[in-house]
Short mmCIF file of C-alpha atoms and ligand atoms in Angstrom, two decimals:
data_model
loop_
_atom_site.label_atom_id
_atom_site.label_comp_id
_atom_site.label_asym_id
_atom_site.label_seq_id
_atom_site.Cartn_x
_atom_site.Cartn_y
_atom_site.Cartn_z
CA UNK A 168 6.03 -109.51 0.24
CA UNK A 169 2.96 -107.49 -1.12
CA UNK A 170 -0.07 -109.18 -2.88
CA UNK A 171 -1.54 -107.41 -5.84
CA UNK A 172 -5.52 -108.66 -5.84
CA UNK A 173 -7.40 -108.34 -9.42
CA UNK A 174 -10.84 -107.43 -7.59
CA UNK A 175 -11.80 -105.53 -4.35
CA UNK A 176 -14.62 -108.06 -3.39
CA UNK A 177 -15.48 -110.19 0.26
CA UNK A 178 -13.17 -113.24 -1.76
CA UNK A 179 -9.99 -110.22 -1.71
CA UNK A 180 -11.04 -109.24 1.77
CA UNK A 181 -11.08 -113.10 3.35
CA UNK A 182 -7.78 -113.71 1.84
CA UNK A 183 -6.17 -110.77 2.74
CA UNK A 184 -7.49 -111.33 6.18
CA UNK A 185 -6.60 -114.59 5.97
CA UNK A 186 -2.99 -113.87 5.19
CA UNK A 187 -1.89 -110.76 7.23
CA UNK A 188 -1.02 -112.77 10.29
CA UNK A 189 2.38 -113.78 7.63
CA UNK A 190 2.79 -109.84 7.57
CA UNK A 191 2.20 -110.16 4.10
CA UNK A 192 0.56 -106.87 2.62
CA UNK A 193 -1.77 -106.55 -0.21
CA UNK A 194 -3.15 -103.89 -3.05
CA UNK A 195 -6.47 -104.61 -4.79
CA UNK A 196 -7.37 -103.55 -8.60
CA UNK A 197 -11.14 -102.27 -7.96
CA UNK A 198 -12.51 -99.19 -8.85
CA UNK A 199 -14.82 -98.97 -6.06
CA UNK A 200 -12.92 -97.15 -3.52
CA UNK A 201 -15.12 -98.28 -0.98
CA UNK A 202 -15.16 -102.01 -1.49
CA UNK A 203 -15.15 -104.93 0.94
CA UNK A 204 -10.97 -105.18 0.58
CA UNK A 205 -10.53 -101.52 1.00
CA UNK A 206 -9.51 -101.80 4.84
CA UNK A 207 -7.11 -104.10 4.05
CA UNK A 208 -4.69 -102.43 1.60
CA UNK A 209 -4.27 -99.70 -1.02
CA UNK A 210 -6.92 -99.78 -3.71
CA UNK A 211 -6.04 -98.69 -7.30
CA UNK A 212 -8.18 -98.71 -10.86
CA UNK A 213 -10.49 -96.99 -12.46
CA UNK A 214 -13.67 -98.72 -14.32
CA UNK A 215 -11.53 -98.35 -18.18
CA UNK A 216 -8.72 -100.04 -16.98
CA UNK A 217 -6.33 -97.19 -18.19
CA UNK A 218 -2.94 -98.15 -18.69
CA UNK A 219 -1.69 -96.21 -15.93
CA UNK A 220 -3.77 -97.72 -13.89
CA UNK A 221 -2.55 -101.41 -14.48
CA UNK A 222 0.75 -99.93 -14.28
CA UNK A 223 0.37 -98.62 -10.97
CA UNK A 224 -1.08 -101.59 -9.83
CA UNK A 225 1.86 -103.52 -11.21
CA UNK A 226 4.19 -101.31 -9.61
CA UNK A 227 2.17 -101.67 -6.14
CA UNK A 228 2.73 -105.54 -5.32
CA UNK A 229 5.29 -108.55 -5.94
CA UNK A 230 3.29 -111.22 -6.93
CA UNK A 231 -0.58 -111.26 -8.47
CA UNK A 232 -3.83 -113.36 -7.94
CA UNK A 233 -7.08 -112.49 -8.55
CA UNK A 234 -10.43 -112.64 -6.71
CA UNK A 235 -13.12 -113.33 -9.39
CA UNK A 236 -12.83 -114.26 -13.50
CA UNK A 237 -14.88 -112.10 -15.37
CA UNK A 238 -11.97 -109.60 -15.54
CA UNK A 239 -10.88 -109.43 -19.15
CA UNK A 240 -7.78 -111.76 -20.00
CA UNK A 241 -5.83 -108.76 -21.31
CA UNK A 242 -5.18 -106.54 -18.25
CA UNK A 243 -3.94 -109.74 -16.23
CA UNK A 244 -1.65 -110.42 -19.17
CA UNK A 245 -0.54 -107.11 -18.98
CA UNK A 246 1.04 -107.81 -15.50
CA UNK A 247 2.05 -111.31 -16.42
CA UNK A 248 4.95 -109.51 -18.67
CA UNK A 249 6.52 -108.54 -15.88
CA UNK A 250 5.69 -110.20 -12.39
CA UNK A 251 4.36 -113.47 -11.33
CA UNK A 252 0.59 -113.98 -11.62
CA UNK A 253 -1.21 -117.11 -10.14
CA UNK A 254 -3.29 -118.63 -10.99
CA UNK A 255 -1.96 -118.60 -14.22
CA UNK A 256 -3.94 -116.77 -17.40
CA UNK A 257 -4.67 -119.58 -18.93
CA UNK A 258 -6.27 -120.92 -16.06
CA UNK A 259 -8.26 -117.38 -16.43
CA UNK A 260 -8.95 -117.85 -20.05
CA UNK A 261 -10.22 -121.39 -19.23
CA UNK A 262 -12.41 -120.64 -16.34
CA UNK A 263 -14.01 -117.52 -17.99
CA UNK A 264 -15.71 -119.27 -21.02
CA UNK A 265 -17.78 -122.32 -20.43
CA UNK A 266 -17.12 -123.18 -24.06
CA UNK A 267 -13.38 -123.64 -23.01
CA UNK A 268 -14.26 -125.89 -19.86
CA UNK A 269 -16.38 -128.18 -21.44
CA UNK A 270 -13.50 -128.80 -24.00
CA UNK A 271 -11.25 -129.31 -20.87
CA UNK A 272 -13.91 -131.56 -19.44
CA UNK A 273 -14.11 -133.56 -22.36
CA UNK A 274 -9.96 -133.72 -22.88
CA UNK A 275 -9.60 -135.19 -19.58
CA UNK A 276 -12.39 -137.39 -19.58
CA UNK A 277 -14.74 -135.88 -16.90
CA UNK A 278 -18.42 -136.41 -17.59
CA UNK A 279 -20.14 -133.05 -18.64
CA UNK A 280 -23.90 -132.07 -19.97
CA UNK A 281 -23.96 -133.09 -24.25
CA UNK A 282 -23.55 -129.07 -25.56
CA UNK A 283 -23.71 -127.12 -28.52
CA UNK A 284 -22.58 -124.12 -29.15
CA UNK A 285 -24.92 -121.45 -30.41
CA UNK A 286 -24.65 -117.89 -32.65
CA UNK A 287 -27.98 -118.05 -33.89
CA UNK A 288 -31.81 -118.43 -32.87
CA UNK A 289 -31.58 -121.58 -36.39
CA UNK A 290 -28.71 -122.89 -33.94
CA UNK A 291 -30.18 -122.95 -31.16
CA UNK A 292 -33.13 -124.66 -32.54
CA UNK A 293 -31.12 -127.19 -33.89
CA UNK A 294 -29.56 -128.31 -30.55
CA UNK A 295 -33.37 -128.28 -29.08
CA UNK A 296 -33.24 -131.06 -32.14
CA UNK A 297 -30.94 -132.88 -31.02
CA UNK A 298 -30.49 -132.50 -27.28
CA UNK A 299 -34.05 -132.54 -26.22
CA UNK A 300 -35.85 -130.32 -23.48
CA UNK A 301 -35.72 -129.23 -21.20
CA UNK A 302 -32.09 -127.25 -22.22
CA UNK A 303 -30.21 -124.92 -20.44
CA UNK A 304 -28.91 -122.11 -22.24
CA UNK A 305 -26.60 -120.48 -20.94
CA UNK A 306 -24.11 -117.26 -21.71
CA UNK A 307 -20.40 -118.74 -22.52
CA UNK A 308 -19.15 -115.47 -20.43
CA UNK A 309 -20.24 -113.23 -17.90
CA UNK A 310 -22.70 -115.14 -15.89
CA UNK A 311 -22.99 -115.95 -12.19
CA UNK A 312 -25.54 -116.50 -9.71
CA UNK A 313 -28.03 -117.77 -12.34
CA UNK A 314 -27.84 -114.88 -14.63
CA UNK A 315 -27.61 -115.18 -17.81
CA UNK A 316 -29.52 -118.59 -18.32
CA UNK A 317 -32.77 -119.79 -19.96
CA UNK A 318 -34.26 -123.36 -19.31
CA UNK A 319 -36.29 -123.86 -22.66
CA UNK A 320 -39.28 -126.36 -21.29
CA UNK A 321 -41.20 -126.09 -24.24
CA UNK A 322 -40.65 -125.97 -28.01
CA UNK A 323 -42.00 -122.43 -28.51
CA UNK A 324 -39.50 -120.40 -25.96
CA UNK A 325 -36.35 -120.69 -28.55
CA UNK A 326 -37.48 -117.71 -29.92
CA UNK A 327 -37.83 -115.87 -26.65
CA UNK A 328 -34.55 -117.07 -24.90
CA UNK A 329 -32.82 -116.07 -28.28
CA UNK A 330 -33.79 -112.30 -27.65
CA UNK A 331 -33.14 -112.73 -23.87
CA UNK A 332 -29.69 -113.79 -23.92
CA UNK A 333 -28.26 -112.87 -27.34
CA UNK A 334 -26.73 -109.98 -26.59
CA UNK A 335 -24.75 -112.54 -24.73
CA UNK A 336 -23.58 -114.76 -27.79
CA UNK A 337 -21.77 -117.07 -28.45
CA UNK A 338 -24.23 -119.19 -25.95
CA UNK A 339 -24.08 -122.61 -25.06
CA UNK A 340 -26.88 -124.96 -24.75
CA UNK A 341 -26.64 -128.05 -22.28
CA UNK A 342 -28.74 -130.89 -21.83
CA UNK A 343 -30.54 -131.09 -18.76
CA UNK A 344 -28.96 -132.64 -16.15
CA UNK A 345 -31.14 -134.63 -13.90
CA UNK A 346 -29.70 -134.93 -10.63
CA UNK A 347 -30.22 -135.79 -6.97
CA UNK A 348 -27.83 -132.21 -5.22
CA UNK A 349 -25.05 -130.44 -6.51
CA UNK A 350 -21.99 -130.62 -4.76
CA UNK A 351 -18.73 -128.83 -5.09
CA UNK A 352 -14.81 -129.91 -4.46
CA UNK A 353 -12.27 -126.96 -3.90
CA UNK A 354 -8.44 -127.91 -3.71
CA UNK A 355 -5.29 -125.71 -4.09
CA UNK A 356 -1.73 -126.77 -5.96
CA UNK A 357 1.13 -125.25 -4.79
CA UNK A 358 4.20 -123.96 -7.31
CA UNK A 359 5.76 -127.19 -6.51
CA UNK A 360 3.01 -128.86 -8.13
CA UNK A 361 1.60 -130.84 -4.33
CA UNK A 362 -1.87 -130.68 -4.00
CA UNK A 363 -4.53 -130.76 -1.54
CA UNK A 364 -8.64 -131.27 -1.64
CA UNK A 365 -10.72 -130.19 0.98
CA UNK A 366 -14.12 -132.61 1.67
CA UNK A 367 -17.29 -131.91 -0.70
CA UNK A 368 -19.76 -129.56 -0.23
CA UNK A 369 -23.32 -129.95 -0.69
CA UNK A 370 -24.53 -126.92 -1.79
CA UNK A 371 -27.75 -125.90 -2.13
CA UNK A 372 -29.45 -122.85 -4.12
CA UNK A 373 -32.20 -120.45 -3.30
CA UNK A 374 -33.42 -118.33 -6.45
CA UNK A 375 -30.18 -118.92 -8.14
CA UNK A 376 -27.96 -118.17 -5.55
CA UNK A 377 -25.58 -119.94 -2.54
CA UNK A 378 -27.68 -120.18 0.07
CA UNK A 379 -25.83 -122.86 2.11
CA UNK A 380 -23.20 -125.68 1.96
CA UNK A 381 -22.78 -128.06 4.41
CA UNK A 382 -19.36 -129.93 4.39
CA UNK A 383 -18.78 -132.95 4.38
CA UNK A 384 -21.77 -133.42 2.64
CA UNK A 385 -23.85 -136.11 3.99
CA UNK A 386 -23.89 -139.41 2.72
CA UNK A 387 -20.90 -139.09 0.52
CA UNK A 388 -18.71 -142.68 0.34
CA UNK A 389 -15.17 -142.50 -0.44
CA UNK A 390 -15.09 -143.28 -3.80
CA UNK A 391 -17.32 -140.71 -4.27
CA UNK A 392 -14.84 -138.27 -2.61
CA UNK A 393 -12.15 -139.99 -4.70
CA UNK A 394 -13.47 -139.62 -8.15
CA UNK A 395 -14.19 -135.95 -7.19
CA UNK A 396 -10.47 -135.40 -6.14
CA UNK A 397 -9.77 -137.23 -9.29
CA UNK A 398 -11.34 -134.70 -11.44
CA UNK A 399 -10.18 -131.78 -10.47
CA UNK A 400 -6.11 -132.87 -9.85
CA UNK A 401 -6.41 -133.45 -13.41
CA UNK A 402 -7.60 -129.77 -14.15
CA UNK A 403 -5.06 -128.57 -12.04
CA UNK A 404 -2.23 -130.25 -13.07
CA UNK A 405 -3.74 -129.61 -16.87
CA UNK A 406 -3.55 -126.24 -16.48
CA UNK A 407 -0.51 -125.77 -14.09
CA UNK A 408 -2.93 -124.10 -11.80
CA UNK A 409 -1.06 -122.45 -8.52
CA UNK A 410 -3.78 -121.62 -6.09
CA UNK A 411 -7.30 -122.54 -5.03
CA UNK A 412 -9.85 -124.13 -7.99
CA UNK A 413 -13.01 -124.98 -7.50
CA UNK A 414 -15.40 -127.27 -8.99
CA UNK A 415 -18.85 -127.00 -9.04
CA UNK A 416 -20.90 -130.78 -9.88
CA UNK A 417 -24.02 -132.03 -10.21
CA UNK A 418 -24.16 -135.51 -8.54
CA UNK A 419 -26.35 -138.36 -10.51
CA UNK A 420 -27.79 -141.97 -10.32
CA UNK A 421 -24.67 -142.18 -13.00
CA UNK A 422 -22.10 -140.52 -11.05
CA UNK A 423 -21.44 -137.36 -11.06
CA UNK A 424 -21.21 -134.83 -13.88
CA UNK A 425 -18.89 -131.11 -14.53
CA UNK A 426 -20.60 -127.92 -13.95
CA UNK A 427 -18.59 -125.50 -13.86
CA UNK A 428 -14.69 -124.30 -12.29
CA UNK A 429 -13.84 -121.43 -11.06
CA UNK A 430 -10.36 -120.44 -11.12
CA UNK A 431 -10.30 -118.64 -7.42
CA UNK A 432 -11.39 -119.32 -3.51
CA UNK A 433 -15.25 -119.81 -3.87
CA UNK A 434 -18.37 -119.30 -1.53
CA UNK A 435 -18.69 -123.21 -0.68
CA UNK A 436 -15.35 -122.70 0.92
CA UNK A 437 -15.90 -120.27 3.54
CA UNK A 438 -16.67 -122.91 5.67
CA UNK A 439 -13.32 -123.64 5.89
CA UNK A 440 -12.41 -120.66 7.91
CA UNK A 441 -13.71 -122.35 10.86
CA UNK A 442 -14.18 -126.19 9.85
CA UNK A 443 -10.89 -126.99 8.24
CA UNK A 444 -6.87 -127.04 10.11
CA UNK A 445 -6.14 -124.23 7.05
CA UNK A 446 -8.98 -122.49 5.32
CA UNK A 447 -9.04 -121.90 1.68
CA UNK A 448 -8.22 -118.89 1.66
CA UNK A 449 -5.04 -119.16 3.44
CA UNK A 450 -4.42 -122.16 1.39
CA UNK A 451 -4.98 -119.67 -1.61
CA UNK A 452 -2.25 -117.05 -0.40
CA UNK A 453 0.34 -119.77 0.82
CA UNK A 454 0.02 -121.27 -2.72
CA UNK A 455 0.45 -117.90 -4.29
CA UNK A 456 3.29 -116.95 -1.79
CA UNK A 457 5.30 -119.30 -2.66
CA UNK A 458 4.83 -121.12 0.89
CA UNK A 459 4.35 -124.85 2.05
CA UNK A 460 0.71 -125.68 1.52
CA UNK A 461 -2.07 -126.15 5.00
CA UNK A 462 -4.09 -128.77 5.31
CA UNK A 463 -7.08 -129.04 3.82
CA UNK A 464 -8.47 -131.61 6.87
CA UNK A 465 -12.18 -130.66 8.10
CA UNK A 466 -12.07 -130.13 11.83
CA UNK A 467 -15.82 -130.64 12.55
CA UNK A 468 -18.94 -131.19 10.18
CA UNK A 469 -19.64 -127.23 9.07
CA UNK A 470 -22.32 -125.22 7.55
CA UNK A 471 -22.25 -122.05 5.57
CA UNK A 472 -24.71 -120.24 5.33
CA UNK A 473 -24.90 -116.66 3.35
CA UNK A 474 -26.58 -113.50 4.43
CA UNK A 475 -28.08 -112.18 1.30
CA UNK A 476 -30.33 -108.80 0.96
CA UNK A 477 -30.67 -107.71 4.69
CA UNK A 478 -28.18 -108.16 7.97
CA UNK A 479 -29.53 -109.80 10.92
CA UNK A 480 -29.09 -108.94 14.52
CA UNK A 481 -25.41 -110.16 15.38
CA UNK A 482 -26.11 -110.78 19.03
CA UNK A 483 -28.76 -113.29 17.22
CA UNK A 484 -26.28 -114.99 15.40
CA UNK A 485 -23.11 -114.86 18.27
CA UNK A 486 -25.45 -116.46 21.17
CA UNK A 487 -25.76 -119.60 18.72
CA UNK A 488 -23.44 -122.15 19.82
CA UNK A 489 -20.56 -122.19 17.50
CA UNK A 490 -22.01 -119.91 15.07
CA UNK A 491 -19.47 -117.81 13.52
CA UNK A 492 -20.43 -114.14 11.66
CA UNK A 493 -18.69 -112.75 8.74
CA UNK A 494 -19.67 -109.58 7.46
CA UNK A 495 -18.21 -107.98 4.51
CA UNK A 496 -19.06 -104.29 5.00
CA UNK A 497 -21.40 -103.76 2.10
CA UNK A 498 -24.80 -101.86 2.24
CA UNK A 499 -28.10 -104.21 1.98
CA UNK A 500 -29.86 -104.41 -1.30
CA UNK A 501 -31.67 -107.28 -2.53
CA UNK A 502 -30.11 -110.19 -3.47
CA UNK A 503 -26.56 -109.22 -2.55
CA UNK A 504 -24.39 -111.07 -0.84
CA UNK A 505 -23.04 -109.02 2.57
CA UNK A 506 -21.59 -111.86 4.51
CA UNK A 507 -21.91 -115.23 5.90
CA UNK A 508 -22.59 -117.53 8.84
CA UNK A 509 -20.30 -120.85 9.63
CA UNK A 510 -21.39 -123.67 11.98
CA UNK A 511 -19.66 -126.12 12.92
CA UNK A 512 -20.73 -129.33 15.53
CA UNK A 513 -19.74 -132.32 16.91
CA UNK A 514 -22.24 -134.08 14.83
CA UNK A 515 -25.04 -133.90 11.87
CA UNK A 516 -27.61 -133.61 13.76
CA UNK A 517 -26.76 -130.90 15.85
CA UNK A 518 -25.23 -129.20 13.01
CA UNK A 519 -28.87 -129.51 11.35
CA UNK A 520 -30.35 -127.62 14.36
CA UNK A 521 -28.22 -124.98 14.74
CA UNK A 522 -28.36 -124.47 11.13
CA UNK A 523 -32.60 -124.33 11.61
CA UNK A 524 -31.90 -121.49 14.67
CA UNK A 525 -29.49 -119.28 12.07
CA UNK A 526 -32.53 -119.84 9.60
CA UNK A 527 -34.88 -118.31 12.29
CA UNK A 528 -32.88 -115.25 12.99
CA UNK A 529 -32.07 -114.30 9.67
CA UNK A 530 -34.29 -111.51 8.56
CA UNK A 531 -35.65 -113.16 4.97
CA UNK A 532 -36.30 -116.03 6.43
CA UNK A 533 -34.78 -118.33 3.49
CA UNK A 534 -35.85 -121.96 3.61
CA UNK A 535 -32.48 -123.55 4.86
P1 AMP B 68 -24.35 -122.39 -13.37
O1 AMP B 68 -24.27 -120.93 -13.55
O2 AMP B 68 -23.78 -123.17 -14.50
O3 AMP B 68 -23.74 -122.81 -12.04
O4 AMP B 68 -25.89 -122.79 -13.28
C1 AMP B 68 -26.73 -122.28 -12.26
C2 AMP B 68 -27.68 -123.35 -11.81
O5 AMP B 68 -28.52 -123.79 -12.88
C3 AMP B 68 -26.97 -124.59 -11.28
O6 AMP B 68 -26.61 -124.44 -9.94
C4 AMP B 68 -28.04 -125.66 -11.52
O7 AMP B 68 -28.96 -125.65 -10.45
C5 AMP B 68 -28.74 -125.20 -12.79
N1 AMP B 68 -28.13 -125.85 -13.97
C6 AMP B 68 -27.08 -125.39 -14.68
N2 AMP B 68 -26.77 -126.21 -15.70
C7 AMP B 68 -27.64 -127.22 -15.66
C8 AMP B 68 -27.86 -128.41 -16.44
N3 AMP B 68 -27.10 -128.69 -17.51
N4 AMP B 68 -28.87 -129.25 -16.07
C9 AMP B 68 -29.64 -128.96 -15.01
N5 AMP B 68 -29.52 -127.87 -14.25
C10 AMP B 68 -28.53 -127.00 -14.54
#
């Protein structure tokens, strides 16, 4: 069986990895020749999407997934027509507009930030009426890692995040959430409909982006655990998801509240390479396979931690005990993601130091 991958990224790369040992084989849609999943099967596209260039793709693989969301809803249709895809595009559609989830939050029940939907600087001012500040305003489309937002603190920004992000429009504007950590629950549903969830993640942020997860996170009961597993078997099964799904929460004094979903294998999973019986990623490819499901058990308490901007040393990293380095063959620049680090240990505590001697040897020393 071949896999066609919408996206050439690390996520394309660590499933195809995580996959080949079923001799399955893979083609990625990516334009860069050059990216991260390039030595792991044929890469095809070009940055228009031409139609021969879908077509080939189509042509290239059995069955269809895809390794990030912000690819437009029309080229995956385009190879829905003929071949499987999963997850399906309406778990794409979903996923890609933060207008949509908050309506899918809302129909299932699953406590989300009040929002209001903006198209104008006179909106936006309105829901600084009648949402208070701070407000997060954020992009409906397009943005990750932070980007594309605007925390209005005081009364006289609305003007300036208007012009910042309205190029961006339709926005949304969310009330600010006031919680203790944000923590994240990824599970995968098989075509069968079974699903598994792996533990929570804590995951914690450094300038708007992942800069590690630790898993299980601490101090998490089990109806804690519960209501998160809750949540997101009712997106799944809402949107007849096949694959990995991810949801990203902020956890409260009330409980805790929707961020966001993403429809795909996420970066508070790679822990599960090491820490789980079946990582997410091989969850991801069984699911779209067609094959029994792994489970989603942690092994160990993990860490992730990214490498963002600049590589350490690897023989700093490999004479940590249990450290484990991922690289994902891209060149440094700042703020970019080029790989990541898991931990596991026997306990919290020594998972806490090892974590502090990866924070050492990591050349922008990021306050882990
Ligand atoms: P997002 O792109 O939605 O994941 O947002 C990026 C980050 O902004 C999150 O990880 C939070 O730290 C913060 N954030 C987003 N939405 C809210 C909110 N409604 N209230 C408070 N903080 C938020």
């Amino acid at each position: 069986m071949k896999i066609g991958i919408f996206g050439g990224g690390q996520l394309g790369r660590m499933m195809a990895l995580a996959a080949y040992p079923f001799n399955l084989s893979f083609s990625f849609y990516e334009s860069a020749a050059n990216c991260p999943s390039a030595p792991l099967g044929e890469v095809i596209g070009d940055k228009e999407a031409s139609k021969a260039s879908l077509d080939a793709f189509l042509a290239s693989a059995d069955v269809f997934t895809y390794e990030f969301e912000n690819i437009p809803v029309a080229w995956v249709e385009h190879i829905a027509q003929h071949k499987p895809v999963y997850p399906s595009v309406k778990s794409l559609a979903v996923s890609q507009n933060r207008l949509n989830e908050k309506q899918l939050f809302a129909k299932l029940g699953i406590p989300a930030a009040a929002y209001h939907q903006v198209c104008s600087q006179a909106d936006l001012q309105q829901a600084v009426d009648t949402l208070g500040l701070p407000l997060v305003v954020k992009t409906t489309m397009g943005g990750y890692d932070g980007k594309g937002q605007f925390v209005i603190r005081q009364a006289e920004q609305v003007a300036q995040a208007w012009s910042e992000l309205q190029a961006g429009a339709p926005l949304i504007a969310e009330a600010f959430i006031q919680f203790n950590r944000e923590l994240s629950i990824i599970a995968v549903r098989a075509q069968d409909g079974e699903t598994r969830c792996y533990p929570l993640a804590w995951n914690t942020h450094h300038q708007g982006i992942l800069s590690h997860s630790v898993v299980p996170a601490p101090q998490v009961d089990a109806a804690t655990q519960a209501q998160a597993e809750q949540y997101i078997t009712a997106i799944l099964h809402e949107l007849n998801h096949v694959g990995v799904l991810t949801l990203e929460m902020f956890q409260t004094d009330q409980g805790l509240y929707a961020n966001e979903t993403a429809p795909r294998v996420h970066n508070s999973g790679h822990w599960s390479i090491e820490g789980a019986i079946c990582s997410q990623f091989e969850n991801h490819m069984r699911a779209v396979a067609g094959l029994p499901l792994g489970s989603t058990q942690e092994l160990r308490p993990s860490a992730m931690i990214n490498i963002i901007g600049q590589h350490p040393k690897t023989s700093d990293i490999l004479a940590i005990p249990e450290a484990h380095l991922h690289l994902y063959g891209k060149t440094e620049r700042v703020g970019r993601k080029l790989g990541h680090i898991t931990v596991t240990a026997d306990c919290l505590d020594t998972l806490n130091t090892r974590i502090q001697q990866i924070a050492a040897v990591l050349p922008n020393k990021m306050a882990l």
